[in-house]
Backbone as a ProteinNet text record, in pm:
[ID]
protein_1_A
[PRIMARY]
MESLDRIDLQLLRMLQENARLTTKELASQVNLSPTPVFERLKRLEREGYIKKYMAVLDANKLNRGLVIFCSVKLTRLNREIAGEFTRIIREIPEVTECYNISGSYDYLLKIHAPDMKYYQEFILNVLGTIESLGSLTSTFVMDEVKHDYGIPL
[TERTIARY]
6972.3	6910.9	6802.3	6754	6643.2	6677	6805.4	6841.8	6869.8	6856.7	6881.9	6751.3	6748.9	6630.2	6657.2	6562.3	6570.3	6693.6	6724.7	6839.6	6970.3	6980.3	7100.3	7124.6	7019.3	7031.8	7071.1	7016	7050.6	7198.6	7247.2	7388.8	7478.3	7440.1	7519.9	7523.9	7410.6	7406.7	7499.1	7493	7575.5	7724.2	7759.9	7900.6	7953	7866.1	7908.8	7941.3	7869	7891.4	8014.5	8032.7	8145.6	8180.6	8280.6	8320.2	8395.4	8423.7	8494.8	8400.6	8270.4	8176.6	8201.6	8199.1	8219	8089.7	8103.4	7985.9	7888.1	7941	7855.9	7780	7846.7	7780.7	7674.4	7706.9	7608.6	7488.3	7514.4	7406.5	7310.6	7363.9	7274.7	7187.5	7237.6	7160.9	7047.9	7067.3	6964.2	6884	6908.8	6835.4	6850.7	6973.8	7007.4	7127.4	7154.6	7276.8	7394.7	7517.2	7634.5	7653.2	7618.7	7643	7567.2	7434.9	7368	7415.9	7456.3	7509.8	7642.1	7727.1	7855	7830.5	7736.1	7703.8	7650.9	7568.3	7517.4	7632.4	7723	7836.4	7922.5	7949	8029.1	7958.4	7825.4	7749.8	7755.5	7738.7	7744.6	7883	7987.4	8123	8138.7	8097.8	8110.4	8033.8	7915.7	7832.8	7873.7	7973.4	8027.1	7956.6	7861	7796	7895.2	7980.7	8088.1	8216.4	8275.4	8398.2	8522.3	8529.4	8642.9	8613.3	8696.2	8688.6	8812.6	8793.6	8907.2	8891.9	9004.5	9004.7	8999.8	8927.8	8921.7	9021.8	9120.7	9229.3	9203.4	9267.1	9255.7	9364.5	9325.5	9420.6	9500.5	9439.3	9510.5	9622.8	9595.6	9698.2	9812.7	9784.9	9887.1	9950	9927.5	9982.9	9941.7	9817.1	9760.9	9623.5	9612.7	9483.7	9435.5	9523.9	9479.4	9412.8	9284	9208.4	9179	9209.9	9191.3	9108.1	9010.1	8940.4	8997.6	9052.9	9120.8	9042	8988.4	8915.3	9014.8	9016.5	9116.2	9049.1	9104.5	9062.5	9181.8	9158	9264	9274.6	9390.5	9409.9	9318.4	9302.4	9210.8	9154.4	9045.3	8985.7	8945.3	9008.6	8966.3	8995.7	8960	8973.8	9118.9	9211.8	9352.7	9407.8	9378.8	9427.2	9363.1	9233.7	9164.4	9221	9246.3	9303	9440.4	9524.2	9658	9650.5	9562.5	9547.2	9503.7	9402.9	9354.2	9458.6	9537.4	9645	9746.2	9783.6	9879.8	9821.1	9697.8	9632.7	9622.8	9593.1	9581.7	9712.4	9823.5	9954.6	10001.1	9925.1	9965.2	9897.3	9974.4	9912.9	9837.3	9878.4	9809.5	9667.6	9640.8	9506	9429.3	9334	9259.8	9128.7	9079.5	8959.1	8973.7	8917.4	8919.1	8789.4	8723.2	8595.4	8602.3	8555	8534.5	8399.7	8398.6	8277.9	8233.8	8110.9	8061.2	8071.7	8057.6	8062.2	8188.1	8234.5	8349.9	8481.5	8487.5	8610	8588.7	8698.8	8692.3	8701.7	8780.4	8802.2	8798.6	8756.6	8761.8	8846.6	8953.8	9044.9	9029.5	9035.4	9043.6	9186.2	9251.4	9393.7	9413.7	9498.5	9537	9681.9	9709.2	9845.1	9868.4	9994.9	10022.5	10003.6	10034.9	10023.8	10024.9	10008.6	9999	10128.5	10242	10371	10387.1	10349.7	10355.5	10266.5	10145	10052.5	10108.1	10169.5	10229	10334.9	10421.1	10523.9	10460	10352.5	10279.2	10223.4	10166.5	10112.5	10224.8	10335	10445.6	10517.6	10543	10628.7	10556.6	10428.1	10354.3	10245.4	10140.7	10032.8	10082.9	10171.9	10223.4	10303.4	10345.6	10423.4	10335.7	10205.9	10114.5	10091.8	10133.6	10134.3	9996.2	9893.2	9759	9686.3	9743.9	9677.8	9675.5	9555.5	9541.1	9535.5	9441.9	9428.7	9368.9	9383.1	9322.9	9281.5	9184.6	9138.2	9136.6	9194.5	9200.6	9100.2	9028.2	8934.8	8979.2	9006.9	9060.5	8949.5	8946.8	8845.6	8884	8794.2	8818.5	8765.2	8653.1	8595.1	8512.4	8523.8	8444.2	8313.1	8203.5	8072.7	8008.1	8024.5	7967.2	8054.1	8083.8	8160.5	8113.8	8019.8	7971.1	8040.4	8083.1	8149.3	8049.2	7933.4	7837.6	7744.6	7669.5	7565.6	7431.9	7341.4	7211.9	7132.9	7094.6	7017.9	6883.5
2032.6	2006.5	1900.3	1869	1775.3	1637.7	1598.5	1464	1455.5	1565.4	1564.6	1550.3	1454.5	1440	1500.3	1485.6	1543.5	1493	1366.6	1309	1362.6	1374.1	1432.1	1573.1	1653.1	1790.8	1793.6	1702.5	1696	1658.1	1562.9	1524	1641.4	1713.9	1829.2	1937	1962.8	2060.8	2018.3	1891.6	1843.1	1849.4	1814.7	1818.9	1962	2056	2196.4	2243.5	2192.3	2229.4	2160	2032.3	1955.1	1843.5	1866.2	1769.1	1650	1652.3	1540.8	1434.2	1454.6	1352.7	1223.4	1112.4	983.2	941	845.7	791.3	735	671.2	614.5	724.7	834.5	946.3	1010.2	1028	1083	990.9	861.6	763.3	767.8	780.5	783.3	908.1	1018.3	1143.3	1140.4	1063.9	1059.5	929.5	849.8	724.2	625.8	611.3	509.2	431.4	319.1	245.6	310.9	283.2	347.3	320.7	202.5	170	262.5	282.2	375.1	519.8	558.9	694.2	706.6	605.9	604.9	616.6	540.8	544.5	681.6	742.6	877.2	978	970	1063	1048.3	925.4	902.7	960.9	946.9	1003.8	1156.5	1215.4	1361.2	1414.4	1340.7	1379.1	1365	1250.4	1221.2	1323.3	1362.5	1457.8	1602.3	1625.5	1759.2	1845.2	1788.7	1866.8	1894	1795.7	1813	1828.8	1947.9	1974.9	1925.5	1950.7	1903.1	1919.9	1857.4	1869.1	1946.3	2037.6	2118.3	2165.9	2210	2269.6	2421.3	2488.8	2634.4	2682.8	2758.8	2802.7	2942.8	2974.7	3106.7	3196.6	3292.5	3381.4	3464.8	3507.3	3587.8	3509.2	3385.8	3302.6	3271.8	3274.6	3245.5	3373.4	3485.5	3615.9	3655.4	3631	3673.4	3735.1	3811.8	3863	3989.7	4058.3	4176.9	4128.8	4159.9	4118.3	4242.5	4231.4	4342.8	4295	4374.9	4352.1	4452.4	4401.2	4483.8	4479.8	4593.7	4605.4	4641.2	4562	4576.6	4611.3	4709.8	4745.3	4718.8	4644.2	4615.5	4729	4741.2	4846.9	4825.8	4700.7	4660	4525.8	4489.9	4361.1	4287.1	4173.2	4077.9	3938.9	3836.4	3699	3664.6	3704.7	3672.6	3742.5	3871.2	3947.9	3895.3	3868.5	3815.2	3678.7	3595	3462.9	3470.5	3559.6	3577	3633.3	3730.6	3789.1	3681.9	3603.7	3501.8	3391.9	3359.7	3260.8	3311.2	3437.4	3497.2	3500.8	3545.7	3558.9	3423.8	3318.1	3184	3138.6	3193.2	3152.4	3236.8	3337.8	3426.1	3378.3	3324.7	3266.2	3365.5	3490.5	3589.8	3617.1	3594.2	3612.1	3483.5	3489.2	3369.1	3355	3464.8	3460.2	3563.7	3531	3624.3	3607.1	3719	3717.5	3813.2	3769.8	3857.6	3924.7	4056.7	4128.8	4227.8	4274.1	4378.4	4511.8	4619.1	4751.4	4825.9	4910.3	4996.8	4921.6	4804.8	4726.2	4593.4	4527.9	4400.3	4280.2	4293.3	4183.1	4232.7	4143.8	4169.6	4059.7	4100.2	4006.1	4013.4	3899.5	3896.1	3855.4	3938.3	3919.5	3913	3820.4	3809.6	3852.9	3938.5	3987.6	3999.3	3999.4	4015.1	4158.5	4257.4	4396.4	4488.6	4617.9	4717.6	4729.2	4722.6	4733.1	4617.4	4497.7	4381.5	4404.2	4455.3	4478.8	4584.3	4688.5	4791.3	4729.1	4645.2	4577.3	4481.4	4416.8	4324.7	4398.8	4515.9	4597.2	4636.5	4682.3	4729.2	4616	4505.4	4400.4	4281.2	4269.1	4154.6	4203.7	4265.4	4312.3	4417.8	4505.4	4611.9	4564	4438.9	4384.9	4322.5	4314.8	4257.2	4361.4	4328.2	4423.6	4480.7	4398.7	4442.2	4519.8	4531.1	4601	4750.9	4807.9	4950.4	5030	4992.7	5061.3	4965.9	5003.6	4923.2	5011.7	4963.7	5030.6	4926.8	4961.3	4869.2	4909.5	4810.4	4829.3	4736.8	4794.3	4717.8	4677.5	4550.4	4499.2	4537.3	4606.5	4646	4541.7	4477.3	4375.3	4280.9	4153	4054.1	4034.2	4072	4064.8	3928.5	3874.6	3744.1	3679.3	3551.9	3476.8	3332.5	3298.9	3161.5	3093.6	2972.3	2896.9	2814.6	2790.8	2703.3	2775.3	2693.6	2740.4	2715.8	2813.6	2790.6	2682.5	2578.4	2469	2454.8
825.9	955.4	945.6	823.3	810.7	865.9	858.9	902.1	1052.1	1123	1266.6	1343.7	1434.3	1518.8	1656.7	1745.1	1878.9	1954.5	1941.1	2012.7	1955.7	1822.3	1761.7	1815	1817.9	1867.4	2014.8	2092.5	2234.1	2250.1	2171.1	2175.7	2138.1	2033.7	1991.1	2099.7	2163.4	2272.5	2386.4	2423.7	2534.5	2499.7	2376.9	2336.2	2328.2	2289.2	2288.4	2429.6	2525.5	2665.1	2722.3	2686.2	2738.1	2639.8	2557.6	2455.8	2514	2642.5	2706.1	2761.3	2745.6	2792.1	2714.9	2786	2720.6	2650.8	2562.6	2494.4	2596.6	2698.1	2803.5	2877.9	2910.5	2978.9	2889.7	2762.7	2668.2	2657.2	2645.7	2630.8	2748.5	2869	2985.8	2985.9	2933.6	2929.2	2826.8	2717	2612.2	2615.1	2719.6	2739.8	2624.2	2578	2477.3	2529.1	2466.5	2501.7	2428.3	2472.2	2411.7	2261.9	2213.7	2072.5	1977	1992.2	1900.8	1915.3	2035.8	2055.1	1981	1992.2	1920.8	1769.9	1718.2	1574.4	1533.7	1617.7	1588.7	1584.7	1681.4	1685	1559.6	1518.9	1397.6	1274.8	1267.5	1155.8	1158.4	1277.2	1290.6	1251.1	1284.1	1242.9	1091.6	1038.3	894.5	809.6	855.6	781.3	805.6	890.8	910.4	1013.6	1086.5	1193.1	1306.3	1333.2	1431.6	1352.7	1360.7	1284.7	1356.6	1488.1	1566.4	1714.3	1794.9	1940.5	1983.9	2080.5	2123	2266.5	2322.4	2455.9	2440.2	2526.3	2527.5	2632.1	2587.4	2674.8	2729	2839	2901.1	2844.1	2759.6	2692.6	2791.9	2899.8	2999.7	3065.5	3102.2	3166.4	3070.1	2940.8	2839.9	2784.8	2852.2	2812.8	2670.6	2636.4	2508.7	2532.5	2642.8	2686.6	2619	2545.2	2471.3	2342.5	2329.2	2210.4	2127.9	1998.6	1906.6	1788.4	1749.5	1623.7	1525.4	1418.4	1320.2	1188.7	1148.4	1022	912.7	806.3	700.7	568.6	501.8	366.2	275.1	169.2	73.6	-28	-92.4	-191.7	-311.4	-349.8	-457.3	-417.9	-478.4	-443.8	-569.3	-589.3	-691.3	-637.6	-710.7	-662.7	-627.2	-710	-688.4	-563.5	-549.3	-434	-305.3	-308.1	-190.6	-152.8	-250.8	-224.6	-160.8	-210.6	-154.8	-12.7	9.3	143.4	243.3	209.7	303.2	324.7	223.9	240.3	343.3	333.1	426.7	568	580.4	712	782.2	707.7	768	832.7	789.2	840.6	959.6	998.6	1108.4	1237.3	1332.1	1451.9	1539.7	1543.7	1627.4	1579.4	1450.9	1395.9	1421.6	1514.6	1551.4	1474.6	1417.3	1335	1224.6	1108.3	995.6	919	893.6	821.9	704.4	589	474.2	497.9	506	546.3	438.3	451.1	362.2	433.8	360.1	421.3	384.2	473	446	442	505.6	509.7	438.2	406.2	334.5	428.1	536.7	629.3	772.8	862.1	1005.2	1067.2	1135.6	1199.3	1350.9	1415.4	1561.5	1594.2	1674.5	1703	1854	1896.8	2037.8	2051.4	2148.4	2171.7	2322.3	2364.9	2507.7	2557.5	2472.6	2516	2393.9	2420.1	2314	2234	2300	2231.7	2131.4	2174.4	2086	1964.4	1988.4	1877.7	1782.1	1834.7	1749.1	1657.8	1713.4	1633.5	1533.3	1573.2	1486.1	1364.7	1388.7	1278.5	1182.4	1236.3	1152.6	1079.6	1149.5	1095.1	1033.4	1058.5	1003.5	908.2	963.4	875.2	776.8	822.7	737.2	618.7	620.4	508.2	400.2	425.2	324.9	216.1	97.2	-13.1	-46.1	-36.1	-75.1	34.4	153.5	262.7	234	232.5	207.4	335.7	424.4	552.6	654	779.9	885.9	1001.1	1075.7	1195.8	1307.6	1420.9	1533.9	1640.7	1691.4	1801.5	1914.2	2030.8	2142.3	2237.8	2274.8	2366.4	2508.8	2577.6	2716.6	2814	2777.5	2863.3	2777.6	2803	2731.2	2805.9	2743.5	2806.8	2783.8	2664.1	2631.4	2525.5	2545.7	2447.4	2452.4	2366.2	2358.3	2242.8	2263.4	2158.7	2078.3	2132.9	2067.7	1973.3	1901.3	1810.3	1880	1884.9	1948.8	1872.7	1944.2	1882.2	1948.1
[MASK]
+++++++++++++++++++++++++++++++++++++++++++++++++++++++++++++++++++++++++++++++++++++++++++++++++++++++++++++++++++++++++++++++++++++++++++++++++++++++++

Protein backbone atom coordinates (compact mmCIF):
# COMPACT_ATOMS: atom_id res chain seq x y z
CA MET A 1 0.00 0.00 0.00
CA GLU A 2 2.99 2.34 0.43
CA SER A 3 3.13 3.08 -3.30
CA LEU A 4 -0.53 4.09 -3.50
CA ASP A 5 -1.44 7.74 -3.13
CA ARG A 6 -4.81 9.39 -2.63
CA ILE A 7 -5.57 9.45 -6.37
CA ASP A 8 -4.68 5.76 -6.82
CA LEU A 9 -7.06 4.86 -3.99
CA GLN A 10 -9.78 7.06 -5.45
CA LEU A 11 -9.37 5.36 -8.86
CA LEU A 12 -9.55 1.92 -7.25
CA ARG A 13 -12.71 2.87 -5.34
CA MET A 14 -14.37 4.18 -8.50
CA LEU A 15 -13.42 1.09 -10.53
CA GLN A 16 -14.78 -1.21 -7.81
CA GLU A 17 -18.08 0.61 -8.14
CA ASN A 18 -18.09 0.69 -11.95
CA ALA A 19 -15.29 -0.93 -13.95
CA ARG A 20 -16.82 0.32 -17.21
CA LEU A 21 -15.85 3.93 -16.54
CA THR A 22 -13.65 5.24 -19.33
CA THR A 23 -10.24 6.73 -18.71
CA LYS A 24 -11.71 10.10 -19.63
CA GLU A 25 -14.53 9.73 -17.08
CA LEU A 26 -12.08 8.64 -14.38
CA ALA A 27 -9.76 11.54 -15.21
CA SER A 28 -12.52 14.10 -14.81
CA GLN A 29 -13.41 12.70 -11.37
CA VAL A 30 -9.82 12.91 -10.07
CA ASN A 31 -9.02 16.21 -11.81
CA LEU A 32 -6.25 14.86 -14.03
CA SER A 33 -5.94 14.53 -17.78
CA PRO A 34 -6.58 11.08 -19.33
CA THR A 35 -2.90 10.27 -20.04
CA PRO A 36 -1.68 10.22 -16.41
CA VAL A 37 -4.83 8.32 -15.38
CA PHE A 38 -4.17 5.76 -18.12
CA GLU A 39 -0.56 5.39 -16.90
CA ARG A 40 -1.74 4.98 -13.29
CA LEU A 41 -4.24 2.28 -14.31
CA LYS A 42 -1.56 0.38 -16.24
CA ARG A 43 0.75 0.55 -13.19
CA LEU A 44 -2.03 -0.63 -10.86
CA GLU A 45 -2.69 -3.56 -13.21
CA ARG A 46 1.02 -4.37 -13.63
CA GLU A 47 1.61 -4.29 -9.86
CA GLY A 48 -1.38 -6.57 -9.26
CA TYR A 49 -3.67 -4.15 -7.43
CA ILE A 50 -6.21 -4.68 -10.23
CA LYS A 51 -6.51 -8.40 -10.92
CA LYS A 52 -9.21 -8.29 -13.60
CA TYR A 53 -12.34 -6.56 -14.82
CA MET A 54 -15.61 -8.47 -14.86
CA ALA A 55 -19.38 -8.28 -15.04
CA VAL A 56 -21.46 -9.29 -12.01
CA LEU A 57 -24.28 -11.56 -13.16
CA ASP A 58 -27.67 -12.22 -11.59
CA ALA A 59 -27.60 -15.85 -10.38
CA ASN A 60 -31.39 -16.03 -10.07
CA LYS A 61 -31.98 -14.97 -13.67
CA LEU A 62 -29.44 -17.59 -14.78
CA ASN A 63 -31.17 -20.35 -12.74
CA ARG A 64 -28.27 -20.65 -10.28
CA GLY A 65 -29.94 -18.86 -7.37
CA LEU A 66 -29.55 -21.57 -4.72
CA VAL A 67 -26.36 -20.70 -2.83
CA ILE A 68 -24.78 -23.28 -0.57
CA PHE A 69 -21.77 -23.02 1.71
CA CYS A 70 -20.27 -26.47 1.96
CA SER A 71 -17.77 -27.19 4.76
CA VAL A 72 -15.43 -30.02 3.76
CA LYS A 73 -13.23 -32.21 5.93
CA LEU A 74 -10.68 -34.36 4.16
CA THR A 75 -9.87 -37.91 5.29
CA ARG A 76 -6.24 -36.88 5.79
CA LEU A 77 -4.39 -33.69 5.16
CA ASN A 78 -0.93 -33.29 3.72
CA ARG A 79 0.55 -31.19 0.92
CA GLU A 80 -0.09 -33.78 -1.79
CA ILE A 81 -3.71 -34.48 -0.79
CA ALA A 82 -4.48 -30.76 -0.39
CA GLY A 83 -2.93 -30.01 -3.78
CA GLU A 84 -4.97 -32.70 -5.50
CA PHE A 85 -8.19 -31.58 -3.77
CA THR A 86 -7.72 -27.94 -4.79
CA ARG A 87 -6.83 -28.97 -8.37
CA ILE A 88 -10.11 -30.91 -8.62
CA ILE A 89 -12.17 -28.12 -7.01
CA ARG A 90 -10.78 -25.50 -9.43
CA GLU A 91 -12.22 -27.53 -12.32
CA ILE A 92 -15.79 -27.72 -10.92
CA PRO A 93 -17.83 -24.80 -12.32
CA GLU A 94 -20.54 -24.93 -9.63
CA VAL A 95 -17.89 -24.12 -6.99
CA THR A 96 -17.45 -20.37 -7.33
CA GLU A 97 -15.25 -19.86 -4.25
CA CYS A 98 -13.03 -22.15 -2.20
CA TYR A 99 -11.14 -21.29 0.97
CA ASN A 100 -8.68 -23.35 3.00
CA ILE A 101 -9.88 -22.66 6.55
CA SER A 102 -8.90 -23.42 10.12
CA GLY A 103 -11.13 -25.10 12.67
CA SER A 104 -13.22 -28.26 12.41
CA TYR A 105 -13.19 -28.29 8.61
CA ASP A 106 -10.41 -28.00 6.04
CA TYR A 107 -12.19 -26.13 3.22
CA LEU A 108 -15.21 -23.91 2.73
CA LEU A 109 -16.84 -24.02 -0.71
CA LYS A 110 -19.40 -21.62 -2.13
CA ILE A 111 -21.62 -23.45 -4.59
CA HIS A 112 -24.33 -22.18 -6.95
CA ALA A 113 -27.08 -24.57 -8.02
CA PRO A 114 -30.52 -24.26 -9.63
CA ASP A 115 -32.36 -26.24 -6.94
CA MET A 116 -32.06 -28.78 -4.12
CA LYS A 117 -32.40 -31.83 -6.39
CA TYR A 118 -29.50 -30.58 -8.53
CA TYR A 119 -27.40 -30.06 -5.40
CA GLN A 120 -28.21 -33.57 -4.15
CA GLU A 121 -27.00 -35.03 -7.47
CA PHE A 122 -23.95 -32.75 -7.34
CA ILE A 123 -23.02 -34.08 -3.90
CA LEU A 124 -23.42 -37.70 -4.99
CA ASN A 125 -21.89 -37.50 -8.48
CA VAL A 126 -19.27 -34.77 -8.20
CA LEU A 127 -18.07 -34.04 -4.66
CA GLY A 128 -18.78 -37.62 -3.58
CA THR A 129 -16.31 -38.93 -6.14
CA ILE A 130 -13.36 -37.05 -4.62
CA GLU A 131 -11.32 -39.75 -2.97
CA SER A 132 -9.90 -37.58 -0.17
CA LEU A 133 -13.29 -36.18 0.90
CA GLY A 134 -14.08 -37.37 4.42
CA SER A 135 -17.22 -35.47 5.35
CA LEU A 136 -19.14 -32.35 4.49
CA THR A 137 -21.78 -30.11 5.96
CA SER A 138 -24.07 -28.00 3.78
CA THR A 139 -25.46 -24.63 4.82
CA PHE A 140 -28.17 -23.20 2.56
CA VAL A 141 -28.50 -19.45 2.07
CA MET A 142 -32.08 -18.30 2.67
CA ASP A 143 -31.49 -14.60 2.00
CA GLU A 144 -28.50 -12.52 0.97
CA VAL A 145 -28.22 -9.65 3.44
CA LYS A 146 -24.98 -8.10 2.19
CA HIS A 147 -22.69 -8.93 -0.70
CA ASP A 148 -19.99 -6.40 -1.50
CA TYR A 149 -17.53 -7.22 -4.23
CA GLY A 150 -15.06 -4.51 -3.33
CA ILE A 151 -12.34 -4.12 -0.76
CA PRO A 152 -12.83 -1.27 1.76
CA LEU A 153 -10.27 1.43 0.91
